[in-house]
Coordinates of C-alpha atoms in Angstrom, one line a residue:
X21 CA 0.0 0.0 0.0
X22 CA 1.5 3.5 -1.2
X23 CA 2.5 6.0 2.0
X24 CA -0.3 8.5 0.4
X25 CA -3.2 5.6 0.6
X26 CA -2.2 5.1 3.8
X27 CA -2.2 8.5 5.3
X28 CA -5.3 9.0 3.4
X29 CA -6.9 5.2 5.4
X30 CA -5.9 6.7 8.5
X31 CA -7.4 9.9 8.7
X32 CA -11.0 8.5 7.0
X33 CA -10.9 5.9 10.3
X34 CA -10.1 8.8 12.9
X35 CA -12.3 10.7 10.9
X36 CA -15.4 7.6 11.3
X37 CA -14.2 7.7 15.3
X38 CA -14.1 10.9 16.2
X39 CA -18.0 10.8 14.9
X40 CA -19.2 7.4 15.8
X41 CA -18.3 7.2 19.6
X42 CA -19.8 10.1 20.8
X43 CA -22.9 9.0 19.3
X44 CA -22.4 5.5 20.7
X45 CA -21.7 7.1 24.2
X46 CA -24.7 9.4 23.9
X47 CA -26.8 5.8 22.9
X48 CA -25.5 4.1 26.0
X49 CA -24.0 1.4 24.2
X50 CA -20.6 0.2 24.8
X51 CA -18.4 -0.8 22.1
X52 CA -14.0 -0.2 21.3
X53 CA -12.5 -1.1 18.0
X54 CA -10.9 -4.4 17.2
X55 CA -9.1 -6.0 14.2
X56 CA -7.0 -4.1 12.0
X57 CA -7.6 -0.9 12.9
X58 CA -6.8 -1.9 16.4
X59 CA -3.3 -3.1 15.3
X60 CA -2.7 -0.1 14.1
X61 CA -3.1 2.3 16.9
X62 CA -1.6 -0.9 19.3
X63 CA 1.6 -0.1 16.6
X64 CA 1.8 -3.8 16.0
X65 CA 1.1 -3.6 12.2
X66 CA 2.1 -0.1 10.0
X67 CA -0.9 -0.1 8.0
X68 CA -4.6 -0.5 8.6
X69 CA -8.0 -1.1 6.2
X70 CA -10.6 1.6 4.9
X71 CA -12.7 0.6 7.9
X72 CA -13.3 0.3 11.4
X73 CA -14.8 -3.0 12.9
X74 CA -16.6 -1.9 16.0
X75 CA -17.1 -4.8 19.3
X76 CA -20.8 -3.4 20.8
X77 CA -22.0 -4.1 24.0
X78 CA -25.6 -5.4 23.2
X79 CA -28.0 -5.9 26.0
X80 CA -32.2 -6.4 26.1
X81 CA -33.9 -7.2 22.4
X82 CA -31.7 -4.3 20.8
X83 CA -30.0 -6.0 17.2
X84 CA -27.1 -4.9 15.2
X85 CA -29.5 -3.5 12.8
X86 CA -31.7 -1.3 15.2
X87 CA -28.0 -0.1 16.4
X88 CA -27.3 1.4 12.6
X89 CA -30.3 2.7 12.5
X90 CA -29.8 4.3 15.4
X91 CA -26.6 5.7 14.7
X92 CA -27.6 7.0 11.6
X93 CA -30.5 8.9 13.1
X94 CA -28.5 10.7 15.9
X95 CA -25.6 11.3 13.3
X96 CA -28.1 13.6 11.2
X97 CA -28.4 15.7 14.4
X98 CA -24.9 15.8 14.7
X99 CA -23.8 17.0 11.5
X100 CA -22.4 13.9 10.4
X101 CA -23.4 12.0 7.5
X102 CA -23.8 8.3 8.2
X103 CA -25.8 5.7 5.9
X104 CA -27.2 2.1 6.4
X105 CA -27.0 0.1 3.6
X106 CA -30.2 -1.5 2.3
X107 CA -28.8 -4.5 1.5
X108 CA -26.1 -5.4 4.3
X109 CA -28.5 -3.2 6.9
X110 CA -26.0 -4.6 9.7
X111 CA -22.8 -1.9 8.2
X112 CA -22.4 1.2 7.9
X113 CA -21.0 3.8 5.7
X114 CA -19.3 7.3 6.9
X115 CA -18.9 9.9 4.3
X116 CA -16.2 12.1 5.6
X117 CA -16.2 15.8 5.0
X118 CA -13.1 16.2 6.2
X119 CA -11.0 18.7 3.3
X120 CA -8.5 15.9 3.2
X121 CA -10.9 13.1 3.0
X122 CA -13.6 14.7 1.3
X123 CA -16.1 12.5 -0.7
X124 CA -14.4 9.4 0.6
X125 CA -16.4 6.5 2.5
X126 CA -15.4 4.7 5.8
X127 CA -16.7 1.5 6.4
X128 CA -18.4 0.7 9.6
X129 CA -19.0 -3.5 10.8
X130 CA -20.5 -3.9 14.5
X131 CA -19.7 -7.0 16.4
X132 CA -22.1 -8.0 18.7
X133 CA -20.6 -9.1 22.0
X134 CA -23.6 -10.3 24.6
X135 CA -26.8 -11.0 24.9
X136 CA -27.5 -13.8 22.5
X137 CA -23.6 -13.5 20.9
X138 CA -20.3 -14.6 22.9
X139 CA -19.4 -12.3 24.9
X140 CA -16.3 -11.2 23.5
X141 CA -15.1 -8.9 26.8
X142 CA -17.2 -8.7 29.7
X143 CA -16.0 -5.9 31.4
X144 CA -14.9 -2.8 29.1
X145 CA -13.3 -1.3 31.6
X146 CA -10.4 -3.1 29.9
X147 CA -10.8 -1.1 26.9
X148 CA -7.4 1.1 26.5
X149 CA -7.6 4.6 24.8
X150 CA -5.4 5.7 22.4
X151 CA -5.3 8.6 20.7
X152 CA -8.8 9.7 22.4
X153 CA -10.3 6.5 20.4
X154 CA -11.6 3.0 22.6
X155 CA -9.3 -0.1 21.9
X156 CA -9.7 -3.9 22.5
X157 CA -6.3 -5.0 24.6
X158 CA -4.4 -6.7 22.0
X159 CA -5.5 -10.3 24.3
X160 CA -9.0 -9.3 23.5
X161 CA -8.7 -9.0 20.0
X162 CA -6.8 -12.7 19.8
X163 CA -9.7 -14.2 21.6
X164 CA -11.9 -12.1 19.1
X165 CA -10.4 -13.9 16.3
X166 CA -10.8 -17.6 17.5
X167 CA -14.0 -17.0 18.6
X168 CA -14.5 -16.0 14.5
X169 CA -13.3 -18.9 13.6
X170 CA -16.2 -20.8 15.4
X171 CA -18.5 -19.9 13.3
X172 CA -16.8 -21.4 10.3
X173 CA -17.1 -24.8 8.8
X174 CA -14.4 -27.1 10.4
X175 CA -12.8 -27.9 6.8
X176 CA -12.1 -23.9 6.6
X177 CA -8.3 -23.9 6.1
X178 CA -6.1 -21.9 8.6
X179 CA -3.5 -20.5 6.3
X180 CA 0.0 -19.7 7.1
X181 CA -0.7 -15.7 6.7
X182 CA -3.9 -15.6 9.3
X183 CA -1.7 -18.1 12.0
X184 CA 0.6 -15.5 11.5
X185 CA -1.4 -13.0 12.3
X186 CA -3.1 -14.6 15.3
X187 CA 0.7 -15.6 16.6
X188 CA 2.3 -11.7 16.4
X189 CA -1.0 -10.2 18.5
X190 CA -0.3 -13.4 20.6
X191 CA 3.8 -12.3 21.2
X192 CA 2.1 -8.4 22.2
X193 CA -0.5 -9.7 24.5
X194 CA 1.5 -9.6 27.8
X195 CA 2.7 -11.8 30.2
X196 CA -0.8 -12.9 32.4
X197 CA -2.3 -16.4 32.2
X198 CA -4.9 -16.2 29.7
X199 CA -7.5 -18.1 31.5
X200 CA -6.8 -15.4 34.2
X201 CA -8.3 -13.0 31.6
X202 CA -11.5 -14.6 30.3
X203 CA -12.7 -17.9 31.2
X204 CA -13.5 -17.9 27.7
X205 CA -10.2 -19.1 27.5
X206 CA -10.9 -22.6 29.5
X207 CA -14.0 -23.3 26.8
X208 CA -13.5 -26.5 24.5
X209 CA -14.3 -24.7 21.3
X210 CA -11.4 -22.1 21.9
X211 CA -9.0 -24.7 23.2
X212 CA -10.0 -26.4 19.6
X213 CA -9.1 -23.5 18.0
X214 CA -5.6 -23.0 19.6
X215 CA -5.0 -26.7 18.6
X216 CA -5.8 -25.9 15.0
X217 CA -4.0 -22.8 15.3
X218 CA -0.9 -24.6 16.3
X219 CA -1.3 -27.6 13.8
X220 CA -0.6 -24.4 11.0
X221 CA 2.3 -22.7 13.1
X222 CA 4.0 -25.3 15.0
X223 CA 6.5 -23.0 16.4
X224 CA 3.5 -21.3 18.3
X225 CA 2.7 -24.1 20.5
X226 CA 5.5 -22.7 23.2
X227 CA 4.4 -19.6 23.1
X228 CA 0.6 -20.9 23.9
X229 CA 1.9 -22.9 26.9
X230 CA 4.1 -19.9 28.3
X231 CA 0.6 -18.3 28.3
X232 CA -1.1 -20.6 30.8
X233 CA -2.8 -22.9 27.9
X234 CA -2.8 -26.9 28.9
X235 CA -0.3 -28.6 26.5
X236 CA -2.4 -32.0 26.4
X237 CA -4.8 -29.9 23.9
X238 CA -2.5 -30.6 22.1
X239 CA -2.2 -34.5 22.2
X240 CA -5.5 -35.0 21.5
X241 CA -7.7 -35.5 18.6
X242 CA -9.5 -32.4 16.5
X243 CA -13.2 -32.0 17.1
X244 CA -15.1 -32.8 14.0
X245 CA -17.9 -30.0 13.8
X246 CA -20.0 -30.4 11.1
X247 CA -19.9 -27.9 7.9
X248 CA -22.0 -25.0 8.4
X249 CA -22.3 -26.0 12.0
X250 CA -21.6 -23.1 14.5
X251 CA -21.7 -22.0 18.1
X252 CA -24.1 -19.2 17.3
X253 CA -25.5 -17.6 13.8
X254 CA -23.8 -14.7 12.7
X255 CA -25.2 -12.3 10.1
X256 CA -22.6 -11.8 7.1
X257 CA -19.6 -11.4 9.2
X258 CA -20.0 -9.3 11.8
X259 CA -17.8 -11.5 13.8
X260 CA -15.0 -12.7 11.6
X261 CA -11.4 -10.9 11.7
X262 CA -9.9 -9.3 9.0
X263 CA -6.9 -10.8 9.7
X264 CA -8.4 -13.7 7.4
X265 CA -9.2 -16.6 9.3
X266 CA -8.4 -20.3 8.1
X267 CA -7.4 -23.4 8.6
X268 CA -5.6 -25.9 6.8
X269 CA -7.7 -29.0 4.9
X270 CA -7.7 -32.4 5.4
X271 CA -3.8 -34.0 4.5
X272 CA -5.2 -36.6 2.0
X273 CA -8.1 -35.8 -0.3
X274 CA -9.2 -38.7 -2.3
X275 CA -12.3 -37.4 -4.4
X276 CA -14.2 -39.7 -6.6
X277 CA -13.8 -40.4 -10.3
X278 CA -16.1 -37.9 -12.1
X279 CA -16.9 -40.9 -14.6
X280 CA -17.8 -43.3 -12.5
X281 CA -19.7 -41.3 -9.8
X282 CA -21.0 -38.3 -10.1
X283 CA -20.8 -36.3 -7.7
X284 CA -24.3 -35.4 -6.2
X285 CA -26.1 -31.7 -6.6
X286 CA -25.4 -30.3 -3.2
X287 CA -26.1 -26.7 -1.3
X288 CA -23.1 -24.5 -2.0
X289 CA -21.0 -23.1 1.2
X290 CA -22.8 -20.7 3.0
X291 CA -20.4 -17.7 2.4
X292 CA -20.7 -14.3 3.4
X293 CA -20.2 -11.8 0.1
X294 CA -18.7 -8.9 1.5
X295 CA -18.5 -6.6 -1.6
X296 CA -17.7 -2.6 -2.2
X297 CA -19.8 0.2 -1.8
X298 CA -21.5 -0.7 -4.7
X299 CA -20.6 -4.1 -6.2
X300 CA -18.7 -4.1 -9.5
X301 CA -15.6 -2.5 -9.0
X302 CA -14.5 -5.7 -7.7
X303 CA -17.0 -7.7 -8.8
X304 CA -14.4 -10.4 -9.1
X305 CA -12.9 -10.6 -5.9
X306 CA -15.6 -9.7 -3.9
X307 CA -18.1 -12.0 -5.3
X308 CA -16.9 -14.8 -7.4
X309 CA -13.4 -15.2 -5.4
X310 CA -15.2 -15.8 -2.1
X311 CA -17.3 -18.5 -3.2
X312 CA -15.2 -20.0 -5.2
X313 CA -12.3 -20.0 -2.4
X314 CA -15.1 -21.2 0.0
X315 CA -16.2 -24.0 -2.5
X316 CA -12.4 -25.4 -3.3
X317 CA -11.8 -25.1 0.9
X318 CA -14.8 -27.5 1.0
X319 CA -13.6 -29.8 -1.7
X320 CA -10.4 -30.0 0.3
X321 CA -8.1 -27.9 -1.5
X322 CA -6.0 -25.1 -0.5
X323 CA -5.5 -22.5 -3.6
X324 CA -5.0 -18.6 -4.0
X325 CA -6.3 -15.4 -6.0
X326 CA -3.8 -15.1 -9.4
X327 CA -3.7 -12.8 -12.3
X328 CA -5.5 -9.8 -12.6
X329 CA -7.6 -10.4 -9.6
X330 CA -4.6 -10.6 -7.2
X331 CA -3.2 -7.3 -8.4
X332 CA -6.4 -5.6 -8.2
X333 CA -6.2 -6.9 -4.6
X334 CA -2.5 -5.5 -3.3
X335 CA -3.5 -2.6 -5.4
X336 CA -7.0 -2.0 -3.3
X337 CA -9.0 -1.8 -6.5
X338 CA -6.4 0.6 -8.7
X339 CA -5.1 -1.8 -11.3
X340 CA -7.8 -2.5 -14.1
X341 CA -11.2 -4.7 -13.2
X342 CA -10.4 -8.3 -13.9
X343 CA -12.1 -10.1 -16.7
X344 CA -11.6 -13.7 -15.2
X345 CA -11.1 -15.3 -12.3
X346 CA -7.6 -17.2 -12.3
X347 CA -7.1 -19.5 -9.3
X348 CA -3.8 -21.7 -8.5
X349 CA -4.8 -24.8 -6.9
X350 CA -2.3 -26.7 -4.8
X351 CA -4.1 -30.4 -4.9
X352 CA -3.5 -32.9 -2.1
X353 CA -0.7 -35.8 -2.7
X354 CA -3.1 -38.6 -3.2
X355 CA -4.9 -36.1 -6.0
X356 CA -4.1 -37.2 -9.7
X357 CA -6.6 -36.1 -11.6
X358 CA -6.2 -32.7 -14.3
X359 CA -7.7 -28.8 -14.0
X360 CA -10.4 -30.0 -16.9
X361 CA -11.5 -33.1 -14.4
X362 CA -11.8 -30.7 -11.1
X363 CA -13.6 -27.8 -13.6
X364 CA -16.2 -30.5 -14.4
X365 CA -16.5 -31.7 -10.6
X366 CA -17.2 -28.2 -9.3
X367 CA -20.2 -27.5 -12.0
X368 CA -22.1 -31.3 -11.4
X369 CA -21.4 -30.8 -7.7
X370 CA -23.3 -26.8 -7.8
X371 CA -25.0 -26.4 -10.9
X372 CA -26.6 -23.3 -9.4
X373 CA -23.2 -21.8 -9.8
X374 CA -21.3 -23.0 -12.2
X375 CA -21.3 -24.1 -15.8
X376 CA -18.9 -25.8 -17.9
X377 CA -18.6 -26.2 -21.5
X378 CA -16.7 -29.5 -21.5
X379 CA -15.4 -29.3 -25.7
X380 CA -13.7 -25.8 -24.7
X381 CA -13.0 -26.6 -21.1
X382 CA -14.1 -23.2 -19.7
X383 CA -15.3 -22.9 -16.3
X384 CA -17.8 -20.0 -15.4
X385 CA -19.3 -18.9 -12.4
X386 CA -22.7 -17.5 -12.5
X387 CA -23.5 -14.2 -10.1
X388 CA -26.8 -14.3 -8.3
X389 CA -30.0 -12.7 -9.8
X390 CA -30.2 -10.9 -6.9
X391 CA -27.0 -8.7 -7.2
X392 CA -26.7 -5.2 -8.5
X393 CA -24.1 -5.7 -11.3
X394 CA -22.1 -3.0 -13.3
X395 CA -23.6 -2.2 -16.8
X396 CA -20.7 -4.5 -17.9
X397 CA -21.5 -7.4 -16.5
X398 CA -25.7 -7.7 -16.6
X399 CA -25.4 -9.6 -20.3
X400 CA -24.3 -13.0 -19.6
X401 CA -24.2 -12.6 -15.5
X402 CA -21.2 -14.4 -15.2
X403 CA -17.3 -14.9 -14.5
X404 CA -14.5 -16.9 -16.5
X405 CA -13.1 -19.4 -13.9
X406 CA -9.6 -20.4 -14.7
X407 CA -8.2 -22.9 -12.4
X408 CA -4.0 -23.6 -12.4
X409 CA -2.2 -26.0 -10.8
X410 CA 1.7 -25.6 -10.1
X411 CA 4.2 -26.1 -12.5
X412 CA 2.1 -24.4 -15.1
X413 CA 4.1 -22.2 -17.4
X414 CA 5.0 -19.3 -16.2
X415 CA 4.1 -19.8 -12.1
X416 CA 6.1 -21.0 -9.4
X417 CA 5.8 -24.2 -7.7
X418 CA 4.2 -22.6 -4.2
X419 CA 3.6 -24.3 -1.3
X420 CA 0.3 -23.0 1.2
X421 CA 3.5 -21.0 3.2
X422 CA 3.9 -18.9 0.3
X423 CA 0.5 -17.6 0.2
X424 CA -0.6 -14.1 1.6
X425 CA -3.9 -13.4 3.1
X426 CA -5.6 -9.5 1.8
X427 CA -8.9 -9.1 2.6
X428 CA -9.8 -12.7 4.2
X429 CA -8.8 -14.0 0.8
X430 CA -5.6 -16.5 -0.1
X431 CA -3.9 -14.5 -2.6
X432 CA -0.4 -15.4 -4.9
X433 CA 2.6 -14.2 -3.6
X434 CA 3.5 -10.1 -4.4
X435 CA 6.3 -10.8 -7.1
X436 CA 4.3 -13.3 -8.6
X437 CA 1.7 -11.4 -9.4
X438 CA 3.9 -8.1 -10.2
X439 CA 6.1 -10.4 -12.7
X440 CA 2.6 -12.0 -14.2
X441 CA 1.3 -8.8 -15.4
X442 CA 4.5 -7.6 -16.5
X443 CA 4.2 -10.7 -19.0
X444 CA 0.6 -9.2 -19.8
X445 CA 2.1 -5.8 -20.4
X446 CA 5.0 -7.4 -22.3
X447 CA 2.5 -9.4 -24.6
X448 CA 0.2 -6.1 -25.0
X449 CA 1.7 -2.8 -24.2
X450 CA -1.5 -1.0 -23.4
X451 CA -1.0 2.1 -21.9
X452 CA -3.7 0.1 -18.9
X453 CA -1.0 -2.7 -19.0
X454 CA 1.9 -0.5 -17.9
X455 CA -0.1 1.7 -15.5
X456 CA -1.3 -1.2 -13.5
X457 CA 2.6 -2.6 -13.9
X458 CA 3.6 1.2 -12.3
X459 CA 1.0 1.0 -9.3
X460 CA 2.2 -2.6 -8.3
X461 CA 5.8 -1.1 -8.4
X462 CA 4.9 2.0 -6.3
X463 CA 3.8 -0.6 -3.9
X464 CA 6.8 -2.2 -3.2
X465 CA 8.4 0.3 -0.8
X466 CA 5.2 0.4 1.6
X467 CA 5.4 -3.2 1.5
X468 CA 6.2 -5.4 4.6
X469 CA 9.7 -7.7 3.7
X470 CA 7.6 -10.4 4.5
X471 CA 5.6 -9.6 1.4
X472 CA 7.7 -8.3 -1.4
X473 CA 10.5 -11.2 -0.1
X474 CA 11.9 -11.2 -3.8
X475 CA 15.0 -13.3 -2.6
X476 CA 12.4 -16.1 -1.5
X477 CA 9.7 -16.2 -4.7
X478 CA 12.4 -15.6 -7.0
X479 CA 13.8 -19.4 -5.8
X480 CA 10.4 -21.2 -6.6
X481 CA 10.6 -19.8 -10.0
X482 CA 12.1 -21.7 -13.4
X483 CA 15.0 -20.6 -14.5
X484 CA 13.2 -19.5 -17.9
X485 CA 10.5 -17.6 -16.2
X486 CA 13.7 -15.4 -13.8
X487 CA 15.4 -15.2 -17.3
X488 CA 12.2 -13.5 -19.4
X489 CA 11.4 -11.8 -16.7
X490 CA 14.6 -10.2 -16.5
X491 CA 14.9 -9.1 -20.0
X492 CA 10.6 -7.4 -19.7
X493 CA 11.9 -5.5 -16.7
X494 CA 14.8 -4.0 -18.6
X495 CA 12.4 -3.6 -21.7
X496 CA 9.6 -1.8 -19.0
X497 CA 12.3 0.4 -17.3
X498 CA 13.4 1.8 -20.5
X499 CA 10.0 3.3 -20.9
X500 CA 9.3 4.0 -17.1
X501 CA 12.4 5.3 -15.9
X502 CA 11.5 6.1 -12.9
X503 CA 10.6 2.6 -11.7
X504 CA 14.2 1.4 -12.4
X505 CA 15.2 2.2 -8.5
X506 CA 12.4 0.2 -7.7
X507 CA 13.4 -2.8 -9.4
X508 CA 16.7 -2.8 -7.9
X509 CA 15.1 -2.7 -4.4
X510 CA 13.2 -6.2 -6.0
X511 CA 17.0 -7.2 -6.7
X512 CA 16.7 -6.8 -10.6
X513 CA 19.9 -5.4 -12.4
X514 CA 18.7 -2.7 -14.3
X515 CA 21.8 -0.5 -13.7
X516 CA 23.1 -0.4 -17.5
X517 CA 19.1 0.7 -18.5
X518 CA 19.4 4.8 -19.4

């Protein structure tokens, strides 16, 4: 993320504070901000989302939605312009009329803690100010995260990039015995969780212990919930971290020959589409990449967002909308069979979302009547579903440590995708090609190591791939000069380029 999108994130969320809890104070209710936005004012991570996510206090009949509502009411009084949106009536958007924010739209998810949710803190007298603004204690916001992950099917992966996450609030949480904090901490479901948790990051099971946790959790089997199956019903995802929860699938996947058995019509995941403002930007990844993720998670497959759709990811919607969906699919061992059989599996197995034309092998997911699509996309209602395995020309050979986590979505790796549509610009030189190739670079000094990593990606790729790849940059650089520094930070000699 560029240093000028960040500042510009920061002040729309102090901006969406320094409005919302008065109001919120004013109402009675409770609430301190959790999740990313949290990290950020904790300093933990260096950037933070366009959004705040909001733990609430509910007590007596009052609901999530009659809580918006509310908000947006007293806001008109106040001068401030909130809106509750028709279709996701349990969000909020702030408008900001700040000079420097001006015209620019703050998203606002409540997490209901009480009543008929979990509570989440009991007494938020806890809650630390920073900065004037209400903050869950970075142990909160850990205990927040696996109480998300309750609600999920128990075959949702736990990826390398959301352990991670968990882990580093984990290290910043302090020193007391967790189940000194919340008994919360002592229930079987979260004890599960830190079990699962551990089975991902291995090296985080000493950490765990040194916080009070009872190392025979881990000694003993995984419960089995059931898909869809969940301590309490959430609406959309009110109570799911951004920090992209997951968990890893089953080891060995051994999934019938299509031939032989069809697979039965079944009811598709139940996944929560979190879209834009208005859906269509994004269409892509807000839409078809969620379900799509969801369905190969339930199929037993770990994968991550390629191609146009990642970079329109690390770029937060600037690189160009994505005309297909490109997914790379890391099977299972025991898997043998090809991309045509596992396109062919998905549409007999949901039909309601997916067609295939077998001759062509083409894969398309199919958007929902009910959505509001851009004027683009209402002809044919539907997304080009392109599913790669590793060791297809031109990507690496990742693993599932490899892939990054942006917007609770498995994504390709940073130079991947950067080097992927610098082929695309190299094969058509659009002036779109090399803008989007431009924004990705701008990226790159904003960017955590642990994301642009050049020295590790650079390893998983062929030797052919490093070599073109080295001759486009040269070729780009001599019509963007001004990338060229840029390039060497990525490690690519561009010196003799003038």
């Amino acid at each position: 993320m560029s240093g000028e999108k960040v500042k510009l994130y920061q002040l729309l969320r102090m901006s969406a504070s320094a409005a919302l809890f008065p109001i919120l104070r004013d109402l009675g209710i409770k609430a301190a901000i959790t999740q990313g936005a949290a990290l950020v004012l904790h300093r933990i991570a260096h950037h933070g989302p366009k959004e705040i996510k909001v733990v609430v206090k509910l007590e007596d009949k009052l609901s999530v939605e009659d809580l918006c509502a509310a908000v947006v009411s007293r806001a008109s009084d106040s001068g401030y312009h909130f809106t509750q949106k028709k279709k996701q009536p349990s969000r909020l958007n702030f408008l900001s009329e700040d000079p420097q924010t001006e015209g620019k739209v703050c998203r606002v998810t409540f997490i209901p803690s009480g009543g008929s949710f979990r509570t989440i803190i009991k007494d938020f007298n806890e809650v630390v100010y920073i900065s004037g603004v209400p903050v869950l204690p970075v142990h909160v916001i850990v205990l927040e995260q696996l109480i998300a992950r309750t609600y999920l099917p128990a075959t949702t992966p736990f990826g390398k990039a959301p352990a991670g996450f968990a882990h580093q609030c984990l290290l910043k949480s302090g020193a007391i015995p967790l189940q000194d904090l919340s008994p919360l901490w002592q229930a079987p479901e979260i004890l599960d969780q830190i079990a699962r948790h551990v089975q991902t990051l291995p090296n985080a099971k000493k950490d765990w212990i040194a916080r009070g946790i009872d190392p025979s959790i881990f000694t003993y089997p995984l419960s089995q919930q059931a898909p869809g199956e969940g301590t309490n019903n959430v609406d959309g995802e009110d109570g799911r971290s951004d920090s992209g929860a997951s968990e890893r699938p089953p080891a060995a996947v051994r999934l019938p020959d299509a031939a032989e058995h069809p697979p039965a019509v079944v009811q598709a995941p139940n996944v929560a589409l979190e879209g834009p403002d208005r859906v269509g930007h994004s269409a892509v990844t807000d839409i078809a990449a969620r379900h799509v993720i969801s369905i190969l998670g339930e199929l037993g497959f770990e994968c991550a967002v390629s191609g146009s759709a990642a970079c329109q990811l690390y770029s937060h919607g600037a690189t160009q909308f994505p005309e297909q969906l490109e997914v790379l699919v890391l099977p299972p061992a025991p898997f043998s069979q090809n991309q045509a059989w596992l396109k062919q599996h998905i549409s007999q197995k949901y039909p309601n979302l997916f067609k295939c034309k077998r001759k062509k092998g083409i894969l398309f997911y199919k958007y929902d009547p009910k959505i509001d699509l851009p004027r683009r996309l209402r002809g044919d209602r539907r997304c080009k579903v392109e599913i790669l395995f590793p060791g297809t020309p031109g990507l690496p050979q990742l693993s599932s440590s490899d892939i990054v986590c942006i917007d609770n979505l498995p994504v390709a790796p940073f130079l991947t995708s950067l080097l992927l549509k610098l082929e695309t610009w190299a094969d058509h030189p659009s002036p779109a090609n090399a803008r989007d190739v431009e924004h990705l670079v701008s990226l790159v000094p904003n960017l955590p190591v642990w994301i642009s990593r050049p020295w590790r990606e650079r390893k998983l790729m062929s030797e052919e791939f490093q070599a073109m790849s080295e001759l486009r940059v040269k070729r780009f650089c001599c019509s963007s000069l001004e990338t060229k520094p840029i390039w060497q930070m990525l490690g690519f000699e561009v010196e003799d380029v003038i």
